[in-house]
Amino acid sequence: MTEYRVEAEGIEKAFGENKVLRGVSFKVATGTATAIIGPSGSGKTTLLRTLNALDRADAGVIRVDDVQIDFATPTPKAEVRRFQSRSGFVFQGHNLFPHKTVLENITEGPVMVQKRPKEQAVAEAVELLERVGLADKRDQYPYQLSGGQQQRVGIARALALKPKVVLFDEPTSALDPELVGEVLSVIKDLAVEGWTLVIVTHEIQFARQVSSQVLFTDRGIILERGTPDEVIGNPKQDRTRQFLDRILNPL
């Protein structure tokens, strides 16, 4: 029987008159990677942000691990914090604290939010920096790093919180092309290690390689879902084929 780490049912979200999500439902099996692809403005990032309540959905139910929120009803702040603690978020633009060192950026959450001993947090941060290939950068500041290095620090910071699922919002879109590979390599390693991942990405070949499930979103709905071979290799919907052709075969 499949165990699901994330379950979303009937997610609705609007910004003013703009309905961004229209009754979205999907599941993410434990230990798998799900890639969300689709055109700009299709609701990908908003959907991802609802999984961490960075954007609060207007309606629908989301369960992440053992915490569930029904967004149609008021939710106590303590329960929202419990919900948010189940996932780590890797932002498109790094979002590192500029005045803190690499090590301080990674230990901030475990020490200040989770109240874990500083010595333990530092030891685990050093291990994470080794994992992402940045052990020699621990005392540097974000401005001293390349974009790819900053994003790898962002991944280490998310992992430091020991989340049940890691959410990636287009983690390579702000990078120079030659830096993309180093970030994707770290994410591939996490997938191989059995982390549960949800990745909004425009890197179609990467999505095909790393994910167990691909969701194609368009105009606020999931238009097509399935394995990478099904959705990317042999899409059923004309809209999916049109999108992939433009991405994979640019003029």
PDB file of N, CA and C in Angstrom, residues 129-229:
ATOM      1  N   LEU A 129      26.961  21.115   4.822  1.00  0.00           N
ATOM      2  CA  LEU A 129      27.824  21.859   3.904  1.00  0.00           C
ATOM      3  C   LEU A 129      28.745  20.911   3.142  1.00  0.00           C
ATOM      4  N   GLU A 130      29.200  19.876   3.802  1.00  0.00           N
ATOM      5  CA  GLU A 130      30.003  18.870   3.105  1.00  0.00           C
ATOM      6  C   GLU A 130      29.158  18.170   2.037  1.00  0.00           C
ATOM      7  N   ARG A 131      27.916  17.894   2.378  1.00  0.00           N
ATOM      8  CA  ARG A 131      27.027  17.205   1.440  1.00  0.00           C
ATOM      9  C   ARG A 131      26.798  18.018   0.174  1.00  0.00           C
ATOM     10  N   VAL A 132      26.683  19.341   0.306  1.00  0.00           N
ATOM     11  CA  VAL A 132      26.429  20.180  -0.871  1.00  0.00           C
ATOM     12  C   VAL A 132      27.721  20.766  -1.449  1.00  0.00           C
ATOM     13  N   GLY A 133      28.867  20.283  -0.964  1.00  0.00           N
ATOM     14  CA  GLY A 133      30.146  20.673  -1.543  1.00  0.00           C
ATOM     15  C   GLY A 133      30.635  22.056  -1.179  1.00  0.00           C
ATOM     16  N   LEU A 134      30.260  22.539   0.018  1.00  0.00           N
ATOM     17  CA  LEU A 134      30.630  23.897   0.417  1.00  0.00           C
ATOM     18  C   LEU A 134      31.257  23.945   1.804  1.00  0.00           C
ATOM     19  N   ALA A 135      31.948  22.885   2.186  1.00  0.00           N
ATOM     20  CA  ALA A 135      32.526  22.832   3.535  1.00  0.00           C
ATOM     21  C   ALA A 135      33.513  23.969   3.781  1.00  0.00           C
ATOM     22  N   ASP A 136      34.166  24.445   2.718  1.00  0.00           N
ATOM     23  CA  ASP A 136      35.174  25.500   2.876  1.00  0.00           C
ATOM     24  C   ASP A 136      34.573  26.904   2.863  1.00  0.00           C
ATOM     25  N   LYS A 137      33.245  27.000   2.773  1.00  0.00           N
ATOM     26  CA  LYS A 137      32.596  28.320   2.682  1.00  0.00           C
ATOM     27  C   LYS A 137      31.850  28.698   3.963  1.00  0.00           C
ATOM     28  N   ARG A 138      32.011  27.944   5.011  1.00  0.00           N
ATOM     29  CA  ARG A 138      31.171  28.100   6.208  1.00  0.00           C
ATOM     30  C   ARG A 138      31.226  29.499   6.816  1.00  0.00           C
ATOM     31  N   ASP A 139      32.388  30.175   6.725  1.00  0.00           N
ATOM     32  CA  ASP A 139      32.544  31.480   7.367  1.00  0.00           C
ATOM     33  C   ASP A 139      32.413  32.647   6.394  1.00  0.00           C
ATOM     34  N   GLN A 140      32.028  32.348   5.163  1.00  0.00           N
ATOM     35  CA  GLN A 140      31.848  33.416   4.195  1.00  0.00           C
ATOM     36  C   GLN A 140      30.415  33.948   4.243  1.00  0.00           C
ATOM     37  N   TYR A 141      30.230  35.113   3.626  1.00  0.00           N
ATOM     38  CA  TYR A 141      28.914  35.743   3.576  1.00  0.00           C
ATOM     39  C   TYR A 141      28.308  35.541   2.180  1.00  0.00           C
ATOM     40  N   PRO A 142      26.983  35.620   2.075  1.00  0.00           N
ATOM     41  CA  PRO A 142      26.347  35.359   0.786  1.00  0.00           C
ATOM     42  C   PRO A 142      26.932  36.133  -0.389  1.00  0.00           C
ATOM     43  N   TYR A 143      27.312  37.403  -0.164  1.00  0.00           N
ATOM     44  CA  TYR A 143      27.825  38.196  -1.290  1.00  0.00           C
ATOM     45  C   TYR A 143      29.153  37.657  -1.821  1.00  0.00           C
ATOM     46  N   GLN A 144      29.824  36.831  -1.039  1.00  0.00           N
ATOM     47  CA  GLN A 144      31.103  36.260  -1.462  1.00  0.00           C
ATOM     48  C   GLN A 144      30.930  34.964  -2.268  1.00  0.00           C
ATOM     49  N   LEU A 145      29.679  34.539  -2.444  1.00  0.00           N
ATOM     50  CA  LEU A 145      29.395  33.278  -3.128  1.00  0.00           C
ATOM     51  C   LEU A 145      28.781  33.525  -4.497  1.00  0.00           C
ATOM     52  N   SER A 146      28.949  32.546  -5.389  1.00  0.00           N
ATOM     53  CA  SER A 146      28.237  32.591  -6.668  1.00  0.00           C
ATOM     54  C   SER A 146      26.763  32.282  -6.433  1.00  0.00           C
ATOM     55  N   GLY A 147      25.950  32.527  -7.463  1.00  0.00           N
ATOM     56  CA  GLY A 147      24.526  32.226  -7.338  1.00  0.00           C
ATOM     57  C   GLY A 147      24.285  30.748  -7.066  1.00  0.00           C
ATOM     58  N   GLY A 148      25.036  29.890  -7.739  1.00  0.00           N
ATOM     59  CA  GLY A 148      24.882  28.454  -7.522  1.00  0.00           C
ATOM     60  C   GLY A 148      25.260  28.038  -6.119  1.00  0.00           C
ATOM     61  N   GLN A 149      26.320  28.651  -5.595  1.00  0.00           N
ATOM     62  CA  GLN A 149      26.726  28.350  -4.221  1.00  0.00           C
ATOM     63  C   GLN A 149      25.682  28.843  -3.225  1.00  0.00           C
ATOM     64  N   GLN A 150      25.127  30.024  -3.466  1.00  0.00           N
ATOM     65  CA  GLN A 150      24.073  30.536  -2.583  1.00  0.00           C
ATOM     66  C   GLN A 150      22.868  29.605  -2.583  1.00  0.00           C
ATOM     67  N   GLN A 151      22.518  29.085  -3.757  1.00  0.00           N
ATOM     68  CA  GLN A 151      21.362  28.194  -3.820  1.00  0.00           C
ATOM     69  C   GLN A 151      21.643  26.883  -3.095  1.00  0.00           C
ATOM     70  N   ARG A 152      22.877  26.393  -3.175  1.00  0.00           N
ATOM     71  CA  ARG A 152      23.231  25.177  -2.440  1.00  0.00           C
ATOM     72  C   ARG A 152      23.190  25.415  -0.931  1.00  0.00           C
ATOM     73  N   VAL A 153      23.560  26.617  -0.493  1.00  0.00           N
ATOM     74  CA  VAL A 153      23.402  26.966   0.922  1.00  0.00           C
ATOM     75  C   VAL A 153      21.921  26.975   1.285  1.00  0.00           C
ATOM     76  N   GLY A 154      21.089  27.499   0.376  1.00  0.00           N
ATOM     77  CA  GLY A 154      19.644  27.503   0.616  1.00  0.00           C
ATOM     78  C   GLY A 154      19.088  26.094   0.781  1.00  0.00           C
ATOM     79  N   ILE A 155      19.613  25.151   0.003  1.00  0.00           N
ATOM     80  CA  ILE A 155      19.189  23.753   0.137  1.00  0.00           C
ATOM     81  C   ILE A 155      19.633  23.194   1.480  1.00  0.00           C
ATOM     82  N   ALA A 156      20.886  23.465   1.860  1.00  0.00           N
ATOM     83  CA  ALA A 156      21.383  22.996   3.162  1.00  0.00           C
ATOM     84  C   ALA A 156      20.565  23.587   4.298  1.00  0.00           C
ATOM     85  N   ARG A 157      20.188  24.847   4.169  1.00  0.00           N
ATOM     86  CA  ARG A 157      19.377  25.495   5.213  1.00  0.00           C
ATOM     87  C   ARG A 157      18.019  24.811   5.349  1.00  0.00           C
ATOM     88  N   ALA A 158      17.410  24.456   4.220  1.00  0.00           N
ATOM     89  CA  ALA A 158      16.117  23.756   4.277  1.00  0.00           C
ATOM     90  C   ALA A 158      16.273  22.380   4.919  1.00  0.00           C
ATOM     91  N   LEU A 159      17.326  21.665   4.571  1.00  0.00           N
ATOM     92  CA  LEU A 159      17.550  20.320   5.124  1.00  0.00           C
ATOM     93  C   LEU A 159      17.860  20.365   6.611  1.00  0.00           C
ATOM     94  N   ALA A 160      18.454  21.457   7.077  1.00  0.00           N
ATOM     95  CA  ALA A 160      18.825  21.569   8.491  1.00  0.00           C
ATOM     96  C   ALA A 160      17.618  21.492   9.411  1.00  0.00           C
ATOM     97  N   LEU A 161      16.448  21.822   8.888  1.00  0.00           N
ATOM     98  CA  LEU A 161      15.224  21.788   9.689  1.00  0.00           C
ATOM     99  C   LEU A 161      14.635  20.374   9.783  1.00  0.00           C
ATOM    100  N   LYS A 162      15.314  19.423   9.131  1.00  0.00           N
ATOM    101  CA  LYS A 162      14.887  18.015   9.126  1.00  0.00           C
ATOM    102  C   LYS A 162      13.418  17.879   8.708  1.00  0.00           C
ATOM    103  N   PRO A 163      13.082  18.449   7.550  1.00  0.00           N
ATOM    104  CA  PRO A 163      11.686  18.426   7.111  1.00  0.00           C
ATOM    105  C   PRO A 163      11.264  17.059   6.596  1.00  0.00           C
ATOM    106  N   LYS A 164       9.966  16.841   6.543  1.00  0.00           N
ATOM    107  CA  LYS A 164       9.426  15.616   5.969  1.00  0.00           C
ATOM    108  C   LYS A 164       9.325  15.705   4.455  1.00  0.00           C
ATOM    109  N   VAL A 165       9.263  16.918   3.932  1.00  0.00           N
ATOM    110  CA  VAL A 165       9.223  17.133   2.486  1.00  0.00           C
ATOM    111  C   VAL A 165       9.975  18.424   2.194  1.00  0.00           C
ATOM    112  N   VAL A 166      10.708  18.443   1.076  1.00  0.00           N
ATOM    113  CA  VAL A 166      11.444  19.647   0.672  1.00  0.00           C
ATOM    114  C   VAL A 166      10.781  20.211  -0.582  1.00  0.00           C
ATOM    115  N   LEU A 167      10.457  21.494  -0.535  1.00  0.00           N
ATOM    116  CA  LEU A 167       9.760  22.184  -1.616  1.00  0.00           C
ATOM    117  C   LEU A 167      10.739  23.110  -2.330  1.00  0.00           C
ATOM    118  N   PHE A 168      10.839  22.977  -3.650  1.00  0.00           N
ATOM    119  CA  PHE A 168      11.764  23.780  -4.450  1.00  0.00           C
ATOM    120  C   PHE A 168      10.970  24.646  -5.422  1.00  0.00           C
ATOM    121  N   ASP A 169      11.166  25.967  -5.329  1.00  0.00           N
ATOM    122  CA  ASP A 169      10.479  26.881  -6.238  1.00  0.00           C
ATOM    123  C   ASP A 169      11.442  27.332  -7.336  1.00  0.00           C
ATOM    124  N   GLU A 170      11.391  26.661  -8.483  1.00  0.00           N
ATOM    125  CA  GLU A 170      12.261  26.976  -9.616  1.00  0.00           C
ATOM    126  C   GLU A 170      13.684  27.289  -9.147  1.00  0.00           C
ATOM    127  N   PRO A 171      14.354  26.303  -8.561  1.00  0.00           N
ATOM    128  CA  PRO A 171      15.637  26.561  -7.887  1.00  0.00           C
ATOM    129  C   PRO A 171      16.775  26.993  -8.802  1.00  0.00           C
ATOM    130  N   THR A 172      16.617  26.873 -10.125  1.00  0.00           N
ATOM    131  CA  THR A 172      17.701  27.265 -11.030  1.00  0.00           C
ATOM    132  C   THR A 172      17.354  28.461 -11.899  1.00  0.00           C
ATOM    133  N   SER A 173      16.160  29.016 -11.761  1.00  0.00           N
ATOM    134  CA  SER A 173      15.718  30.040 -12.721  1.00  0.00           C
ATOM    135  C   SER A 173      16.496  31.345 -12.596  1.00  0.00           C
ATOM    136  N   ALA A 174      17.078  31.611 -11.411  1.00  0.00           N
ATOM    137  CA  ALA A 174      17.818  32.858 -11.224  1.00  0.00           C
ATOM    138  C   ALA A 174      19.316  32.692 -11.474  1.00  0.00           C
ATOM    139  N   LEU A 175      19.735  31.514 -11.952  1.00  0.00           N
ATOM    140  CA  LEU A 175      21.156  31.217 -12.093  1.00  0.00           C
ATOM    141  C   LEU A 175      21.640  31.385 -13.525  1.00  0.00           C
ATOM    142  N   ASP A 176      22.919  31.722 -13.658  1.00  0.00           N
ATOM    143  CA  ASP A 176      23.558  31.681 -14.965  1.00  0.00           C
ATOM    144  C   ASP A 176      23.584  30.235 -15.445  1.00  0.00           C
ATOM    145  N   PRO A 177      23.471  30.011 -16.743  1.00  0.00           N
ATOM    146  CA  PRO A 177      23.370  28.640 -17.266  1.00  0.00           C
ATOM    147  C   PRO A 177      24.476  27.704 -16.790  1.00  0.00           C
ATOM    148  N   GLU A 178      25.713  28.217 -16.648  1.00  0.00           N
ATOM    149  CA  GLU A 178      26.806  27.318 -16.262  1.00  0.00           C
ATOM    150  C   GLU A 178      26.745  26.904 -14.794  1.00  0.00           C
ATOM    151  N   LEU A 179      25.889  27.548 -14.011  1.00  0.00           N
ATOM    152  CA  LEU A 179      25.771  27.215 -12.587  1.00  0.00           C
ATOM    153  C   LEU A 179      24.597  26.286 -12.303  1.00  0.00           C
ATOM    154  N   VAL A 180      23.759  26.052 -13.299  1.00  0.00           N
ATOM    155  CA  VAL A 180      22.544  25.259 -13.098  1.00  0.00           C
ATOM    156  C   VAL A 180      22.881  23.823 -12.687  1.00  0.00           C
ATOM    157  N   GLY A 181      23.858  23.237 -13.349  1.00  0.00           N
ATOM    158  CA  GLY A 181      24.178  21.829 -13.128  1.00  0.00           C
ATOM    159  C   GLY A 181      24.550  21.500 -11.704  1.00  0.00           C
ATOM    160  N   GLU A 182      25.292  22.393 -11.032  1.00  0.00           N
ATOM    161  CA  GLU A 182      25.742  22.093  -9.676  1.00  0.00           C
ATOM    162  C   GLU A 182      24.569  22.020  -8.704  1.00  0.00           C
ATOM    163  N   VAL A 183      23.534  22.812  -8.950  1.00  0.00           N
ATOM    164  CA  VAL A 183      22.348  22.790  -8.086  1.00  0.00           C
ATOM    165  C   VAL A 183      21.494  21.559  -8.387  1.00  0.00           C
ATOM    166  N   LEU A 184      21.283  21.285  -9.667  1.00  0.00           N
ATOM    167  CA  LEU A 184      20.485  20.111 -10.039  1.00  0.00           C
ATOM    168  C   LEU A 184      21.139  18.829  -9.538  1.00  0.00           C
ATOM    169  N   SER A 185      22.461  18.779  -9.520  1.00  0.00           N
ATOM    170  CA  SER A 185      23.166  17.592  -9.042  1.00  0.00           C
ATOM    171  C   SER A 185      22.857  17.319  -7.573  1.00  0.00           C
ATOM    172  N   VAL A 186      22.802  18.378  -6.765  1.00  0.00           N
ATOM    173  CA  VAL A 186      22.476  18.218  -5.342  1.00  0.00           C
ATOM    174  C   VAL A 186      21.048  17.694  -5.185  1.00  0.00           C
ATOM    175  N   ILE A 187      20.119  18.230  -5.971  1.00  0.00           N
ATOM    176  CA  ILE A 187      18.723  17.787  -5.871  1.00  0.00           C
ATOM    177  C   ILE A 187      18.587  16.337  -6.311  1.00  0.00           C
ATOM    178  N   LYS A 188      19.294  15.957  -7.373  1.00  0.00           N
ATOM    179  CA  LYS A 188      19.281  14.553  -7.817  1.00  0.00           C
ATOM    180  C   LYS A 188      19.753  13.629  -6.703  1.00  0.00           C
ATOM    181  N   ASP A 189      20.815  14.028  -6.001  1.00  0.00           N
ATOM    182  CA  ASP A 189      21.332  13.211  -4.904  1.00  0.00           C
ATOM    183  C   ASP A 189      20.280  13.033  -3.810  1.00  0.00           C
ATOM    184  N   LEU A 190      19.539  14.095  -3.506  1.00  0.00           N
ATOM    185  CA  LEU A 190      18.486  14.007  -2.487  1.00  0.00           C
ATOM    186  C   LEU A 190      17.402  13.028  -2.919  1.00  0.00           C
ATOM    187  N   ALA A 191      17.054  13.064  -4.203  1.00  0.00           N
ATOM    188  CA  ALA A 191      16.039  12.139  -4.713  1.00  0.00           C
ATOM    189  C   ALA A 191      16.518  10.697  -4.583  1.00  0.00           C
ATOM    190  N   VAL A 192      17.785  10.466  -4.919  1.00  0.00           N
ATOM    191  CA  VAL A 192      18.355   9.117  -4.821  1.00  0.00           C
ATOM    192  C   VAL A 192      18.373   8.643  -3.364  1.00  0.00           C
ATOM    193  N   GLU A 193      18.615   9.584  -2.445  1.00  0.00           N
ATOM    194  CA  GLU A 193      18.672   9.248  -1.019  1.00  0.00           C
ATOM    195  C   GLU A 193      17.289   8.986  -0.419  1.00  0.00           C
ATOM    196  N   GLY A 194      16.224   9.266  -1.171  1.00  0.00           N
ATOM    197  CA  GLY A 194      14.890   8.958  -0.694  1.00  0.00           C
ATOM    198  C   GLY A 194      14.168  10.078   0.029  1.00  0.00           C
ATOM    199  N   TRP A 195      14.634  11.326  -0.150  1.00  0.00           N
ATOM    200  CA  TRP A 195      13.883  12.457   0.385  1.00  0.00           C
ATOM    201  C   TRP A 195      12.589  12.617  -0.414  1.00  0.00           C
ATOM    202  N   THR A 196      11.564  13.125   0.238  1.00  0.00           N
ATOM    203  CA  THR A 196      10.321  13.460  -0.462  1.00  0.00           C
ATOM    204  C   THR A 196      10.446  14.886  -0.971  1.00  0.00           C
ATOM    205  N   LEU A 197      10.346  15.066  -2.290  1.00  0.00           N
ATOM    206  CA  LEU A 197      10.594  16.359  -2.918  1.00  0.00           C
ATOM    207  C   LEU A 197       9.409  16.774  -3.784  1.00  0.00           C
ATOM    208  N   VAL A 198       9.109  18.074  -3.767  1.00  0.00           N
ATOM    209  CA  VAL A 198       8.173  18.662  -4.723  1.00  0.00           C
ATOM    210  C   VAL A 198       8.915  19.825  -5.378  1.00  0.00           C
ATOM    211  N   ILE A 199       9.058  19.766  -6.705  1.00  0.00           N
ATOM    212  CA  ILE A 199       9.932  20.686  -7.406  1.00  0.00           C
ATOM    213  C   ILE A 199       9.173  21.390  -8.527  1.00  0.00           C
ATOM    214  N   VAL A 200       9.010  22.703  -8.394  1.00  0.00           N
ATOM    215  CA  VAL A 200       8.518  23.519  -9.513  1.00  0.00           C
ATOM    216  C   VAL A 200       9.730  23.839 -10.374  1.00  0.00           C
ATOM    217  N   THR A 201       9.698  23.455 -11.634  1.00  0.00           N
ATOM    218  CA  THR A 201      10.883  23.626 -12.472  1.00  0.00           C
ATOM    219  C   THR A 201      10.511  23.837 -13.930  1.00  0.00           C
ATOM    220  N   HIS A 202      11.398  24.539 -14.634  1.00  0.00           N
ATOM    221  CA  HIS A 202      11.272  24.658 -16.088  1.00  0.00           C
ATOM    222  C   HIS A 202      12.346  23.809 -16.775  1.00  0.00           C
ATOM    223  N   GLU A 203      13.118  23.069 -15.978  1.00  0.00           N
ATOM    224  CA  GLU A 203      14.149  22.180 -16.519  1.00  0.00           C
ATOM    225  C   GLU A 203      13.488  20.830 -16.841  1.00  0.00           C
ATOM    226  N   ILE A 204      12.994  20.705 -18.051  1.00  0.00           N
ATOM    227  CA  ILE A 204      12.154  19.559 -18.402  1.00  0.00           C
ATOM    228  C   ILE A 204      12.943  18.244 -18.383  1.00  0.00           C
ATOM    229  N   GLN A 205      14.132  18.246 -18.918  1.00  0.00           N
ATOM    230  CA  GLN A 205      14.915  17.011 -18.922  1.00  0.00           C
ATOM    231  C   GLN A 205      15.287  16.598 -17.500  1.00  0.00           C
ATOM    232  N   PHE A 206      15.567  17.566 -16.651  1.00  0.00           N
ATOM    233  CA  PHE A 206      15.830  17.277 -15.236  1.00  0.00           C
ATOM    234  C   PHE A 206      14.590  16.668 -14.594  1.00  0.00           C
ATOM    235  N   ALA A 207      13.419  17.232 -14.858  1.00  0.00           N
ATOM    236  CA  ALA A 207      12.174  16.685 -14.314  1.00  0.00           C
ATOM    237  C   ALA A 207      11.992  15.238 -14.751  1.00  0.00           C
ATOM    238  N   ARG A 208      12.339  14.968 -15.973  1.00  0.00           N
ATOM    239  CA  ARG A 208      12.196  13.608 -16.500  1.00  0.00           C
ATOM    240  C   ARG A 208      13.137  12.634 -15.789  1.00  0.00           C
ATOM    241  N   GLN A 209      14.335  13.093 -15.479  1.00  0.00           N
ATOM    242  CA  GLN A 209      15.336  12.226 -14.862  1.00  0.00           C
ATOM    243  C   GLN A 209      15.070  11.964 -13.376  1.00  0.00           C
ATOM    244  N   VAL A 210      14.595  12.989 -12.660  1.00  0.00           N
ATOM    245  CA  VAL A 210      14.611  12.920 -11.200  1.00  0.00           C
ATOM    246  C   VAL A 210      13.270  12.543 -10.585  1.00  0.00           C
ATOM    247  N   SER A 211      12.166  12.744 -11.307  1.00  0.00           N
ATOM    248  CA  SER A 211      10.853  12.623 -10.666  1.00  0.00           C
ATOM    249  C   SER A 211      10.190  11.278 -10.910  1.00  0.00           C
ATOM    250  N   SER A 212       9.340  10.912  -9.979  1.00  0.00           N
ATOM    251  CA  SER A 212       8.469   9.744 -10.141  1.00  0.00           C
ATOM    252  C   SER A 212       7.124  10.152 -10.727  1.00  0.00           C
ATOM    253  N   GLN A 213       6.757  11.422 -10.483  1.00  0.00           N
ATOM    254  CA  GLN A 213       5.460  11.948 -10.915  1.00  0.00           C
ATOM    255  C   GLN A 213       5.662  13.340 -11.489  1.00  0.00           C
ATOM    256  N   VAL A 214       4.988  13.617 -12.588  1.00  0.00           N
ATOM    257  CA  VAL A 214       5.008  14.947 -13.187  1.00  0.00           C
ATOM    258  C   VAL A 214       3.580  15.476 -13.238  1.00  0.00           C
ATOM    259  N   LEU A 215       3.401  16.719 -12.783  1.00  0.00           N
ATOM    260  CA  LEU A 215       2.113  17.406 -12.869  1.00  0.00           C
ATOM    261  C   LEU A 215       2.260  18.561 -13.845  1.00  0.00           C
ATOM    262  N   PHE A 216       1.419  18.602 -14.868  1.00  0.00           N
ATOM    263  CA  PHE A 216       1.420  19.728 -15.801  1.00  0.00           C
ATOM    264  C   PHE A 216       0.237  20.630 -15.457  1.00  0.00           C
ATOM    265  N   THR A 217       0.536  21.863 -15.074  1.00  0.00           N
ATOM    266  CA  THR A 217      -0.508  22.804 -14.676  1.00  0.00           C
ATOM    267  C   THR A 217      -0.751  23.824 -15.775  1.00  0.00           C
ATOM    268  N   ASP A 218      -2.005  24.230 -15.911  1.00  0.00           N
ATOM    269  CA  ASP A 218      -2.364  25.262 -16.871  1.00  0.00           C
ATOM    270  C   ASP A 218      -3.641  25.935 -16.401  1.00  0.00           C
ATOM    271  N   ARG A 219      -3.588  27.251 -16.278  1.00  0.00           N
ATOM    272  CA  ARG A 219      -4.761  28.052 -15.887  1.00  0.00           C
ATOM    273  C   ARG A 219      -5.385  27.566 -14.584  1.00  0.00           C
ATOM    274  N   GLY A 220      -4.523  27.241 -13.636  1.00  0.00           N
ATOM    275  CA  GLY A 220      -5.002  26.943 -12.297  1.00  0.00           C
ATOM    276  C   GLY A 220      -5.491  25.539 -12.046  1.00  0.00           C
ATOM    277  N   ILE A 221      -5.311  24.635 -13.012  1.00  0.00           N
ATOM    278  CA  ILE A 221      -5.699  23.240 -12.797  1.00  0.00           C
ATOM    279  C   ILE A 221      -4.532  22.326 -13.188  1.00  0.00           C
ATOM    280  N   ILE A 222      -4.581  21.095 -12.700  1.00  0.00           N
ATOM    281  CA  ILE A 222      -3.634  20.087 -13.165  1.00  0.00           C
ATOM    282  C   ILE A 222      -4.251  19.455 -14.402  1.00  0.00           C
ATOM    283  N   LEU A 223      -3.705  19.798 -15.551  1.00  0.00           N
ATOM    284  CA  LEU A 223      -4.270  19.337 -16.818  1.00  0.00           C
ATOM    285  C   LEU A 223      -3.850  17.904 -17.133  1.00  0.00           C
ATOM    286  N   GLU A 224      -2.651  17.535 -16.669  1.00  0.00           N
ATOM    287  CA  GLU A 224      -2.164  16.192 -16.956  1.00  0.00           C
ATOM    288  C   GLU A 224      -1.220  15.758 -15.849  1.00  0.00           C
ATOM    289  N   ARG A 225      -1.272  14.484 -15.513  1.00  0.00           N
ATOM    290  CA  ARG A 225      -0.390  13.941 -14.473  1.00  0.00           C
ATOM    291  C   ARG A 225      -0.021  12.514 -14.834  1.00  0.00           C
ATOM    292  N   GLY A 226       1.132  12.085 -14.343  1.00  0.00           N
ATOM    293  CA  GLY A 226       1.571  10.719 -14.601  1.00  0.00           C
ATOM    294  C   GLY A 226       3.062  10.598 -14.413  1.00  0.00           C
ATOM    295  N   THR A 227       3.634   9.510 -14.892  1.00  0.00           N
ATOM    296  CA  THR A 227       5.076   9.330 -14.829  1.00  0.00           C
ATOM    297  C   THR A 227       5.740  10.275 -15.829  1.00  0.00           C
ATOM    298  N   PRO A 228       7.051  10.505 -15.686  1.00  0.00           N
ATOM    299  CA  PRO A 228       7.741  11.341 -16.679  1.00  0.00           C
ATOM    300  C   PRO A 228       7.583  10.823 -18.107  1.00  0.00           C
ATOM    301  N   ASP A 229       7.636   9.506 -18.282  1.00  0.00           N
ATOM    302  CA  ASP A 229       7.474   8.949 -19.628  1.00  0.00           C
ATOM    303  C   ASP A 229       6.091   9.233 -20.186  1.00  0.00           C
TER     304      ASP A 229
END
